[in-house]
mmCIF file of C-alpha atoms in Angstrom:
data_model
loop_
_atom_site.group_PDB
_atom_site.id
_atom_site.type_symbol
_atom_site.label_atom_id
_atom_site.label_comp_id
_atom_site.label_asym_id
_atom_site.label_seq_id
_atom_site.Cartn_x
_atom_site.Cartn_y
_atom_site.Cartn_z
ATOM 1 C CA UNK A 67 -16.535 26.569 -145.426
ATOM 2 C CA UNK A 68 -14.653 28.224 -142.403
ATOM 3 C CA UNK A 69 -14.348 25.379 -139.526
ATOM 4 C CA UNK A 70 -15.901 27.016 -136.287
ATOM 5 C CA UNK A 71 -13.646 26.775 -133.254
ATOM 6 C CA UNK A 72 -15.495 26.376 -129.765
ATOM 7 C CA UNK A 73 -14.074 27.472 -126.896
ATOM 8 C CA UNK A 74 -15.652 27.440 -123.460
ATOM 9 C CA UNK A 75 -16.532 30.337 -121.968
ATOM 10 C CA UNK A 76 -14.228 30.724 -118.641
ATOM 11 C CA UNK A 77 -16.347 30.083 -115.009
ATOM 12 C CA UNK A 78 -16.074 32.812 -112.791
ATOM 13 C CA UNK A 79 -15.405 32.509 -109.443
ATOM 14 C CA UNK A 80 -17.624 33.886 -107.021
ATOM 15 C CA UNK A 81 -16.227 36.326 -104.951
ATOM 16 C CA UNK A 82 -15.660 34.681 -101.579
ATOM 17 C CA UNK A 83 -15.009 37.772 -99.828
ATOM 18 C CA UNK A 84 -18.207 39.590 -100.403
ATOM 19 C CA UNK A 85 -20.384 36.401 -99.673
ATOM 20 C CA UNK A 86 -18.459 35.980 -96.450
ATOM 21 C CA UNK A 87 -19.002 39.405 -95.638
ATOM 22 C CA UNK A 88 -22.857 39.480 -96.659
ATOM 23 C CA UNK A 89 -23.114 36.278 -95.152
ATOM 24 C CA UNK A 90 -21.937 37.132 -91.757
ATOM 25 C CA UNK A 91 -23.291 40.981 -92.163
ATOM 26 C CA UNK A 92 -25.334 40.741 -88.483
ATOM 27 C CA UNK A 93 -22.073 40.086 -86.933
ATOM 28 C CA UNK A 94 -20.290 42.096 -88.363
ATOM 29 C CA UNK A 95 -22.758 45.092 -87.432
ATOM 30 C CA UNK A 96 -22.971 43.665 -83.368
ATOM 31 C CA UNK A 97 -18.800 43.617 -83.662
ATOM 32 C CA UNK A 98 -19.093 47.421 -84.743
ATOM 33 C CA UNK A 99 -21.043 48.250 -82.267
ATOM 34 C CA UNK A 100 -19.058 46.524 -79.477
ATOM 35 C CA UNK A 101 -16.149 48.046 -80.916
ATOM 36 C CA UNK A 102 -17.589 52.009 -81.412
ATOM 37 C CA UNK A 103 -18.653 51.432 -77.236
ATOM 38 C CA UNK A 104 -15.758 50.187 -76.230
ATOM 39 C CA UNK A 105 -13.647 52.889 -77.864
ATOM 40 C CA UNK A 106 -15.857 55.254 -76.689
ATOM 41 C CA UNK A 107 -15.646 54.093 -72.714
ATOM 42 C CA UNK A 108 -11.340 54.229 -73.491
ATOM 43 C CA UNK A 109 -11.004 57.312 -74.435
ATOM 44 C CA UNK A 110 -13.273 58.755 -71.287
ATOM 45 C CA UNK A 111 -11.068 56.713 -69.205
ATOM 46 C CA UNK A 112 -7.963 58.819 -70.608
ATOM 47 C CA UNK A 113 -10.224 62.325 -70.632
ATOM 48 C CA UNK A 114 -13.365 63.183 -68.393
ATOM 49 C CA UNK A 115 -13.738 60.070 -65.996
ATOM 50 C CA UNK A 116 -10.084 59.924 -65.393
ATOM 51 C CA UNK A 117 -10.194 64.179 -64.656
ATOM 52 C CA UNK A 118 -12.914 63.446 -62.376
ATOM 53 C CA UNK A 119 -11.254 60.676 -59.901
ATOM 54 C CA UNK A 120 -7.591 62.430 -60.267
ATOM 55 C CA UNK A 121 -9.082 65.687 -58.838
ATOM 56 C CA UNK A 122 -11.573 63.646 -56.110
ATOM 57 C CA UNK A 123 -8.210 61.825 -55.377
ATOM 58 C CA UNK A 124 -6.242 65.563 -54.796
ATOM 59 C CA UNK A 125 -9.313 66.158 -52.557
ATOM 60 C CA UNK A 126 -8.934 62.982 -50.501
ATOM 61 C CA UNK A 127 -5.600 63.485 -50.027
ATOM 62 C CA UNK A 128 -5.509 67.186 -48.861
ATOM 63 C CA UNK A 129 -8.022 66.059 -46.401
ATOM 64 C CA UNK A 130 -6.533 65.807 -42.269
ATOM 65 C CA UNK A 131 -8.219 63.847 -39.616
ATOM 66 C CA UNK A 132 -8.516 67.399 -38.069
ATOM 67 C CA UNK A 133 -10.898 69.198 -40.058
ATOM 68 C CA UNK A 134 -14.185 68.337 -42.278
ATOM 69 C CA UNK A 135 -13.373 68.073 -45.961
ATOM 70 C CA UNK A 136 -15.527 66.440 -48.543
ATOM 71 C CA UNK A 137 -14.448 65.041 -51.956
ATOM 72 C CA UNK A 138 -16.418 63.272 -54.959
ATOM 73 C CA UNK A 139 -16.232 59.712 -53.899
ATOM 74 C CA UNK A 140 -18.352 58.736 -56.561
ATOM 75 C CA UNK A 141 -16.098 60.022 -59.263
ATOM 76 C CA UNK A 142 -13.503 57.698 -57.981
ATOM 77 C CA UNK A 143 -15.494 54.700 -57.476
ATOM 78 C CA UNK A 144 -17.514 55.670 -61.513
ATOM 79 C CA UNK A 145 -13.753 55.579 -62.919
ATOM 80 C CA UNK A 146 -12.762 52.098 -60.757
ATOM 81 C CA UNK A 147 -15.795 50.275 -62.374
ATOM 82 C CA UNK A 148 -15.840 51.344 -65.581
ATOM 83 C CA UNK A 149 -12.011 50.849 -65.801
ATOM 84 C CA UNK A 150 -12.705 47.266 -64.744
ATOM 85 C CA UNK A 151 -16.003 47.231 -67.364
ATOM 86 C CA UNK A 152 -13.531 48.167 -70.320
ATOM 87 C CA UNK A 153 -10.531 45.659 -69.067
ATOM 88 C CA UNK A 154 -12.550 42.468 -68.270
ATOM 89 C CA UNK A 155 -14.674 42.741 -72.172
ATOM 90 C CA UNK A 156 -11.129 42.957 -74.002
ATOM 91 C CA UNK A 157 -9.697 39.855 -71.946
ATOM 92 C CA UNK A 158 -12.915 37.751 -72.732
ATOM 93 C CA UNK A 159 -12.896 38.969 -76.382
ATOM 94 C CA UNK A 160 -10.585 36.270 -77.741
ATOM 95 C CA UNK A 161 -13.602 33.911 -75.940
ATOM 96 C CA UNK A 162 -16.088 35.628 -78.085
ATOM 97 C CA UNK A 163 -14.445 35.269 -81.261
ATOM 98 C CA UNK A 164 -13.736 31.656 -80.239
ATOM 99 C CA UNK A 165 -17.748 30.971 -79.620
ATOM 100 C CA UNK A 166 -18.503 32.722 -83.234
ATOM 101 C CA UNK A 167 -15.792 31.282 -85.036
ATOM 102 C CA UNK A 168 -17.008 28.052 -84.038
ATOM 103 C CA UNK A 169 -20.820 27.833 -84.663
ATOM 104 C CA UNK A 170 -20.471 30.284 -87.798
ATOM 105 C CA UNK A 171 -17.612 30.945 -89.420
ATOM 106 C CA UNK A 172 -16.978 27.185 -90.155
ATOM 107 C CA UNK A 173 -19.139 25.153 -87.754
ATOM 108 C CA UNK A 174 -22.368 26.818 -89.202
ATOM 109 C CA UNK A 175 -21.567 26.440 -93.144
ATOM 110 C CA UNK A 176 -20.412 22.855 -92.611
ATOM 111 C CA UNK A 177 -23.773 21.906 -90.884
ATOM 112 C CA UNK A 178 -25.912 23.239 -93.342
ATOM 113 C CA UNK A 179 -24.390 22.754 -96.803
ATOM 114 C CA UNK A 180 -23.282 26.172 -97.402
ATOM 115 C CA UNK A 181 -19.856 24.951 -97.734
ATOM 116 C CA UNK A 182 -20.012 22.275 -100.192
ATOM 117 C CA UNK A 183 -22.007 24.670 -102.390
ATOM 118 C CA UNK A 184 -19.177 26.839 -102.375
ATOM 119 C CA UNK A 185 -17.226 23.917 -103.425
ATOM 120 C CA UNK A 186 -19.125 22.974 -106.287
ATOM 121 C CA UNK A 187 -18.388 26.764 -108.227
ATOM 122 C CA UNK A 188 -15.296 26.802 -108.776
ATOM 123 C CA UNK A 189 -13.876 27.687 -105.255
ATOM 124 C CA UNK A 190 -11.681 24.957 -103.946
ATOM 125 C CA UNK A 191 -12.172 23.845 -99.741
ATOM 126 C CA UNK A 192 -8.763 25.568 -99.448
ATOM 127 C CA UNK A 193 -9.456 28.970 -101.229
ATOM 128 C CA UNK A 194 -13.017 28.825 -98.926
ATOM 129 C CA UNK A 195 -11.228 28.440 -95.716
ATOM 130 C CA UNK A 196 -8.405 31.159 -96.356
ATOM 131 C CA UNK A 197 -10.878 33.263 -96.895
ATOM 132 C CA UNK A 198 -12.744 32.758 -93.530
ATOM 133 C CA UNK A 199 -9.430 32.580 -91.823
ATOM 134 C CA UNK A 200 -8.151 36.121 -93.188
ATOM 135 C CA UNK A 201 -10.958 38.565 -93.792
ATOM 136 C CA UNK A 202 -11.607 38.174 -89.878
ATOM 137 C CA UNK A 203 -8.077 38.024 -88.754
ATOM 138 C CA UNK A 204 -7.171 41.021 -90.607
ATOM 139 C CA UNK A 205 -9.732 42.877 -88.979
ATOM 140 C CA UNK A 206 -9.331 41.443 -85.696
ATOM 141 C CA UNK A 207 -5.728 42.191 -85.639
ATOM 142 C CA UNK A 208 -6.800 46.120 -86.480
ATOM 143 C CA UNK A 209 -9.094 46.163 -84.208
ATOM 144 C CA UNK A 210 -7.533 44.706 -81.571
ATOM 145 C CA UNK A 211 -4.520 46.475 -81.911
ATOM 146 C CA UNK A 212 -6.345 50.017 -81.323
ATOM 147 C CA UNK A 213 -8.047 48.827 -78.514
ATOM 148 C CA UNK A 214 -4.864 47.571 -76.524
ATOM 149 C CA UNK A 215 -3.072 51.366 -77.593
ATOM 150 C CA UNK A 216 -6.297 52.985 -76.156
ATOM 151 C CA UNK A 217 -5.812 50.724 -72.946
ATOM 152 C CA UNK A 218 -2.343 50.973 -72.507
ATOM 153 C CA UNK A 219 -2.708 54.862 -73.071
ATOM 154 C CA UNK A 220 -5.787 55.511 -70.653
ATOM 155 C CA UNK A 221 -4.010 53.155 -67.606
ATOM 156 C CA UNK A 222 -0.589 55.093 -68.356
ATOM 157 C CA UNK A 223 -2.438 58.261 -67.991
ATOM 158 C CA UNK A 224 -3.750 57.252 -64.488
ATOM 159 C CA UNK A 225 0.082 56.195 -63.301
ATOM 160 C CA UNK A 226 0.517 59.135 -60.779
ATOM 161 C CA UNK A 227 -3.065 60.113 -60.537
ATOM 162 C CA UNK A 228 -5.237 57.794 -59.398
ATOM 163 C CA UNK A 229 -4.109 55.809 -56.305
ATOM 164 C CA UNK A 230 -6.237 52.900 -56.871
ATOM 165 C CA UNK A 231 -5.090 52.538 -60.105
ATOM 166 C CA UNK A 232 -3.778 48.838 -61.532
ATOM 167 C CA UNK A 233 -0.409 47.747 -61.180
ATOM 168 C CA UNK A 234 1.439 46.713 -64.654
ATOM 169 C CA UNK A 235 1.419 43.089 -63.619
ATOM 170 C CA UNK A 236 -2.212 42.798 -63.050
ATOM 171 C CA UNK A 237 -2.726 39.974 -65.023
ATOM 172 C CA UNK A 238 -5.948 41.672 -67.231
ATOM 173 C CA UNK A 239 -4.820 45.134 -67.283
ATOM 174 C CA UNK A 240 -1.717 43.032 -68.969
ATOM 175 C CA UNK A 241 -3.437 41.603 -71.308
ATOM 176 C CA UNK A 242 -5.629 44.404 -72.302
ATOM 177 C CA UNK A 243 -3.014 46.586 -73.146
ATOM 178 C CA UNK A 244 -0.694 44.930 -75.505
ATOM 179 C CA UNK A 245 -0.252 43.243 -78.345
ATOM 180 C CA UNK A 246 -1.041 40.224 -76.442
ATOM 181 C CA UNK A 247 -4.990 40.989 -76.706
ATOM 182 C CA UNK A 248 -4.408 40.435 -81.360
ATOM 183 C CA UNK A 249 -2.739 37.311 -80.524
ATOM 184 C CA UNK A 250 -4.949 36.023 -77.978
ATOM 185 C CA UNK A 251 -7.924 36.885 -80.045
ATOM 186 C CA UNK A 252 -6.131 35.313 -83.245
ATOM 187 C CA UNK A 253 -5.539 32.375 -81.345
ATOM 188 C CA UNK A 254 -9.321 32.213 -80.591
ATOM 189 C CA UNK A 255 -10.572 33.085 -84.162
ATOM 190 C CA UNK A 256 -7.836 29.860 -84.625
ATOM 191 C CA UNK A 257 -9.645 27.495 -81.564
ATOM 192 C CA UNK A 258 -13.051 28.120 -82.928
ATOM 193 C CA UNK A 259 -12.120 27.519 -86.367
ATOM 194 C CA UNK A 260 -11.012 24.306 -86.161
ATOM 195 C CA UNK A 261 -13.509 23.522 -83.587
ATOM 196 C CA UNK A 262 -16.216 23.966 -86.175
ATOM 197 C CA UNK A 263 -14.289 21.735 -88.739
ATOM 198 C CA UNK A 264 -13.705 18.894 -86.631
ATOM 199 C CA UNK A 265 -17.480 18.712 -85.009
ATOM 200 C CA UNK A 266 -18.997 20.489 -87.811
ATOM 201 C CA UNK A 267 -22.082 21.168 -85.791
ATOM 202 C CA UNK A 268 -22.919 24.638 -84.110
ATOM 203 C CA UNK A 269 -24.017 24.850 -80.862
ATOM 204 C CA UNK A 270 -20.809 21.781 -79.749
ATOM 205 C CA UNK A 271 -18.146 23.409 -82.210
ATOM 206 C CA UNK A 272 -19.383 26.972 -79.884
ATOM 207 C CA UNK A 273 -18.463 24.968 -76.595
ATOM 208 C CA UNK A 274 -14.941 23.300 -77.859
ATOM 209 C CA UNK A 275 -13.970 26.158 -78.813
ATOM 210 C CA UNK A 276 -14.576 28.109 -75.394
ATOM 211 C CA UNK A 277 -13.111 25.715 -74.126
ATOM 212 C CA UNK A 278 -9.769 25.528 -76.560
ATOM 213 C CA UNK A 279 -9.275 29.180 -76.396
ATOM 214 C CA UNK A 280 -9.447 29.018 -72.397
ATOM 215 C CA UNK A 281 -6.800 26.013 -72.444
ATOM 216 C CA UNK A 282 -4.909 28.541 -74.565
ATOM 217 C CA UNK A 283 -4.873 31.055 -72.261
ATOM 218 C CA UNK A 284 -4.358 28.604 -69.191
ATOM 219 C CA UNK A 285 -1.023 27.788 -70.904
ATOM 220 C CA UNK A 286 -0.051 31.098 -72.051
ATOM 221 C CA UNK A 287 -0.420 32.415 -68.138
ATOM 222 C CA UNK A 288 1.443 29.482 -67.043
ATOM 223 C CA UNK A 289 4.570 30.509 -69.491
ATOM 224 C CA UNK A 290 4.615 34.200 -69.477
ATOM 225 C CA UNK A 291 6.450 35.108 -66.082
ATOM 226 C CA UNK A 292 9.427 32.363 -67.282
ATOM 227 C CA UNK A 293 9.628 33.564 -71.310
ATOM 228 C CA UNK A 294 12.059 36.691 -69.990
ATOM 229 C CA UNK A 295 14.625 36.691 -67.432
ATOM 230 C CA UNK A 296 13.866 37.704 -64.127
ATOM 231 C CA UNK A 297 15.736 39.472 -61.204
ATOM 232 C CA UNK A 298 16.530 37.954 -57.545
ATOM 233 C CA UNK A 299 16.567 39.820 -54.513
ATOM 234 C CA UNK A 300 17.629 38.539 -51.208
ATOM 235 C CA UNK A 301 17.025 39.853 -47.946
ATOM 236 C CA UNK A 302 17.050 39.236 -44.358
ATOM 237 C CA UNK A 303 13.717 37.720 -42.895
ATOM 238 C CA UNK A 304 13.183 40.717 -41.215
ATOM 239 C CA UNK A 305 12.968 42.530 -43.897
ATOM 240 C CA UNK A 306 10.537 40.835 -46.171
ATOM 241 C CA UNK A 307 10.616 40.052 -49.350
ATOM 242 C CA UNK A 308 12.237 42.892 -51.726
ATOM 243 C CA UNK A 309 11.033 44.038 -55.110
ATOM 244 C CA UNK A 310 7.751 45.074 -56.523
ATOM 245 C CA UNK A 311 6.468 43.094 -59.911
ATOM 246 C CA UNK A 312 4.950 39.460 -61.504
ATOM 247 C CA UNK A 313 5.802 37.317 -58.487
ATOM 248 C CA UNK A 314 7.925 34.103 -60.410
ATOM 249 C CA UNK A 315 8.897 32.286 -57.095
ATOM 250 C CA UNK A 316 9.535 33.347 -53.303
ATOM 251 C CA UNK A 317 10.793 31.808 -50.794
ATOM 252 C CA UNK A 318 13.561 31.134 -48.259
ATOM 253 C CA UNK A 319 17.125 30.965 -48.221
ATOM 254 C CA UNK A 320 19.104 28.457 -45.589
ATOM 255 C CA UNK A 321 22.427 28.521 -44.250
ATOM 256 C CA UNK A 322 23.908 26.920 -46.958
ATOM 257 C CA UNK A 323 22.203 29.255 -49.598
ATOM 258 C CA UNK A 324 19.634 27.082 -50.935
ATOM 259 C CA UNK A 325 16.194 28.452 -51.877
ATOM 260 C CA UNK A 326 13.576 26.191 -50.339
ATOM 261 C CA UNK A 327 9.670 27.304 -50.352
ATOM 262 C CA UNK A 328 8.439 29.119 -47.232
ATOM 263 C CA UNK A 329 7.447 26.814 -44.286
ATOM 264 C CA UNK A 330 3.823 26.652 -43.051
ATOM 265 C CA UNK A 331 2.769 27.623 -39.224
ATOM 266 C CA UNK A 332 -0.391 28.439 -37.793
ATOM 267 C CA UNK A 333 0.564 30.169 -34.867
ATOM 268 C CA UNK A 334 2.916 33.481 -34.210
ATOM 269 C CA UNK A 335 5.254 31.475 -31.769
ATOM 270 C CA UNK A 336 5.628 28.719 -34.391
ATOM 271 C CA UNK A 337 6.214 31.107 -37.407
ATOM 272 C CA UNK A 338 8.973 32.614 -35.434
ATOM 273 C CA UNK A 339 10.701 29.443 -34.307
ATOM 274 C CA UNK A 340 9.733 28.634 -38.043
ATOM 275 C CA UNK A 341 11.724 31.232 -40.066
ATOM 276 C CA UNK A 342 14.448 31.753 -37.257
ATOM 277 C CA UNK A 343 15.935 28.502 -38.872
ATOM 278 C CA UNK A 344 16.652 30.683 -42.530
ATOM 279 C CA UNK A 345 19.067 33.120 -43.131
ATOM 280 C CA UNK A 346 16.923 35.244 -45.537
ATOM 281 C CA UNK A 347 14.830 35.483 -48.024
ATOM 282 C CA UNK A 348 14.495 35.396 -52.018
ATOM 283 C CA UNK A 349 12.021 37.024 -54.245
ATOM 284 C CA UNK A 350 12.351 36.352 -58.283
ATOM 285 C CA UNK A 351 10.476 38.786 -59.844
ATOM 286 C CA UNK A 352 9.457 40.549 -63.212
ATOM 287 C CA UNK A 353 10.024 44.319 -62.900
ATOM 288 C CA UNK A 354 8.231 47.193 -64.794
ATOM 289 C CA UNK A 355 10.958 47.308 -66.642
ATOM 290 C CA UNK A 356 10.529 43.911 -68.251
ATOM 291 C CA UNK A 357 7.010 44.835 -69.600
ATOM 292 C CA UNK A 358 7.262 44.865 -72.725
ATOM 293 C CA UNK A 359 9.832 42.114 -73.410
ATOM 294 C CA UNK A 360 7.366 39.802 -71.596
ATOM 295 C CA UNK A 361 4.796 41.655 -74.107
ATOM 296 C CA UNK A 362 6.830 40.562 -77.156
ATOM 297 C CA UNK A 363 7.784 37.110 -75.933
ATOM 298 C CA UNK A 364 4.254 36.221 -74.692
ATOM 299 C CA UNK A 365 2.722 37.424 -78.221
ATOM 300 C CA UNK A 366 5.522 35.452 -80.174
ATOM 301 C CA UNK A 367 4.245 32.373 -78.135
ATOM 302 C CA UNK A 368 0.530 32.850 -78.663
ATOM 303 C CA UNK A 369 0.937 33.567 -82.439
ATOM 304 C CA UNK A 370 2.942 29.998 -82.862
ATOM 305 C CA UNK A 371 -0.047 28.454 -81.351
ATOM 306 C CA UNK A 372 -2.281 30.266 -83.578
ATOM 307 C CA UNK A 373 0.031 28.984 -86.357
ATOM 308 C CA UNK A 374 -0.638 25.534 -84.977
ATOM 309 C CA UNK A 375 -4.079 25.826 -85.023
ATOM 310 C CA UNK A 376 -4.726 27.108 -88.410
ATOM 311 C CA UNK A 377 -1.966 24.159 -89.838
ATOM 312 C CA UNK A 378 -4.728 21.759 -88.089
ATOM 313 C CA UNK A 379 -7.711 23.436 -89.839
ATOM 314 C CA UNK A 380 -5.937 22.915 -93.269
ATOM 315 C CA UNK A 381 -4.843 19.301 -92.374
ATOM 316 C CA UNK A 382 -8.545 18.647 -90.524
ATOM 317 C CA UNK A 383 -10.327 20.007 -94.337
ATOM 318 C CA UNK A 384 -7.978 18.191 -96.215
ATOM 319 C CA UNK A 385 -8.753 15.209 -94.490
ATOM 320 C CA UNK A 386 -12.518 15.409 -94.818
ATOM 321 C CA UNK A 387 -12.998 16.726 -98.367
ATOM 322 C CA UNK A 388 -9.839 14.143 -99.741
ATOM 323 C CA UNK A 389 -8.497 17.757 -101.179
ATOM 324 C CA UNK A 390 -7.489 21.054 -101.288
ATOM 325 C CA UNK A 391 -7.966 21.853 -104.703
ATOM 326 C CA UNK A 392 -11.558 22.505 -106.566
ATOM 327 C CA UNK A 393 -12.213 19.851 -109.344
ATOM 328 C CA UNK A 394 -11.666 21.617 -112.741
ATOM 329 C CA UNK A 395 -15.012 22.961 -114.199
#
């Protein structure tokens, strides 16, 4: 008689992806939909609404105090307010993803068991948490990414056109149209992340991580005029200070050539008597030139502290399930 040779049947894993994504599916679909409007208002700000204000702009101009003239003020002020619509929602997106990484990409599955189910068929805490850490950044980053090109296309567009239009060192039109909006928002996805791990309740992990991914950005403003080098002008104290860009320092310049700050006076005879003690002025300064350098520099910054953050969501799960690794079946 033959001896019968058992062998276990092999546990499948269940596929993490798809549950995340069902899981998560009314998110998803409001992320869509912010996404679909929000390429939808860019690309009227580079066609129709721009049109609009850059010919109401030729009319305001070709208008003398001499004669009557009208022009289509409301075209201008429609394109000035939904330019600022489009630029403020991509600088507070990073905040958004920080709030929803928070209380339910981690903070939500912690809280009510969903996690340690996972963790019990075959999926180890490690596999479960790559998983929620790339599926969203890859489509962040893709996401992201067109949305800063649409930016950065529709406010190039207006250079020329529209005289209201943002300077290149406004700090959100900055943000909004370069590849510092994927890194911010990575950095977010990141903050929230680990926020959830470490409180492992909802509605606080939603809060800490608001308030990580604003310390973030706090830090990253505070860096980015200094991560490229800048250009000095000096001029008399007559003349001003000389140079257009991201203001790094101003100030004066004594007889000796040191740069001190400017003084403080409250009257017009006691500024002059003030500054009549310098012999000119300095202005350090970012040029237009230096855009995207600062660009690069800044997003090489904010993607180490991403980095960081996801190293401390690892090291935080380790820590709380005593392993990375799912007990053999």
């Amino acid at each position: 008689m033959s001896a019968l040779t058992l062998t276990a049947a092999p546990v499948d894993r269940p596929r993490q992806t798809r549950w995340l994504l069902r899981l998560h599916r009314p998110a998803l679909y409001t992320w869509a939909v912010l996404w679909i409007a929000l390429i939808a208002l860019l690309l009227a700000l580079d066609g129709p609404l721009l049109n609009a204000a850059a010919d109401a702009w030729r009319q305001y101009e070709s208008c003398t105090t001499s004669e009557r003239c009208s022009y289509d003020q409301n075209a201008i002020l429609r394109y000035k307010d939904y330019y600022n619509y489009a630029t403020i929602a991509l600088n507070v997106l990073p905040f958004v993803l920080a709030a929803w990484a928070g209380a339910a990409l981690t903070g939500r599955e912690l809280e009510s068991g969903t996690a340690r189910l996972a963790w019990t068929q075959a999926t180890s805490p490690a596999r479960w948490l790559a998983v929620r850490l790339a599926v969203p950044a890859l489509g962040v980053t893709v996401c992201t990414g067109l949305l800063a090109w649409l930016h950065h296309r529709a406010w190039t567009a207006s250079q020329g056109r529209i005289e209201s239009a943002k300077e290149w060192y406004d700090r959100f039109t900055f943000h909004a149209g370069g590849p510092t909006l994927a890194a911010m928002a990575l950095a977010g996805l990141a903050a929230g992340a680990l926020a959830g791990l470490l409180l492992r309740r909802t509605l606080p992990a939603l809060a800490v991580g608001l308030v990580a991914v604003g310390v973030v950005r706090w830090l990253m403003e505070l860096a980015m005029p200094h991560l490229w080098p800048a250009v000095t002008r000096l001029s008399t104290v007559d003349q001003g200070f000389l140079g257009k860009g991201m203001v790094v320092d101003q100030g004066m310049v004594t007889a000796s050539g040191a740069h001190v700050p400017p003084p403080t006076c409250d009257s017009v005879a006691s500024c002059a008597t003030a500054f009549d003690r310098f012999a000119g002025r300095y202005n350090t300064y970012q040029p237009q030139s230096h855009l995207w350098g600062l660009q690069l520099t800044t997003t090489a910054l904010t993607l180490a502290v991403a980095a960081l953050l996801v190293t401390g969501c690892f090291l935080v799960l380790r820590r709380q399930t005593g392993t990375l690794r799912a007990a053999r079946p």
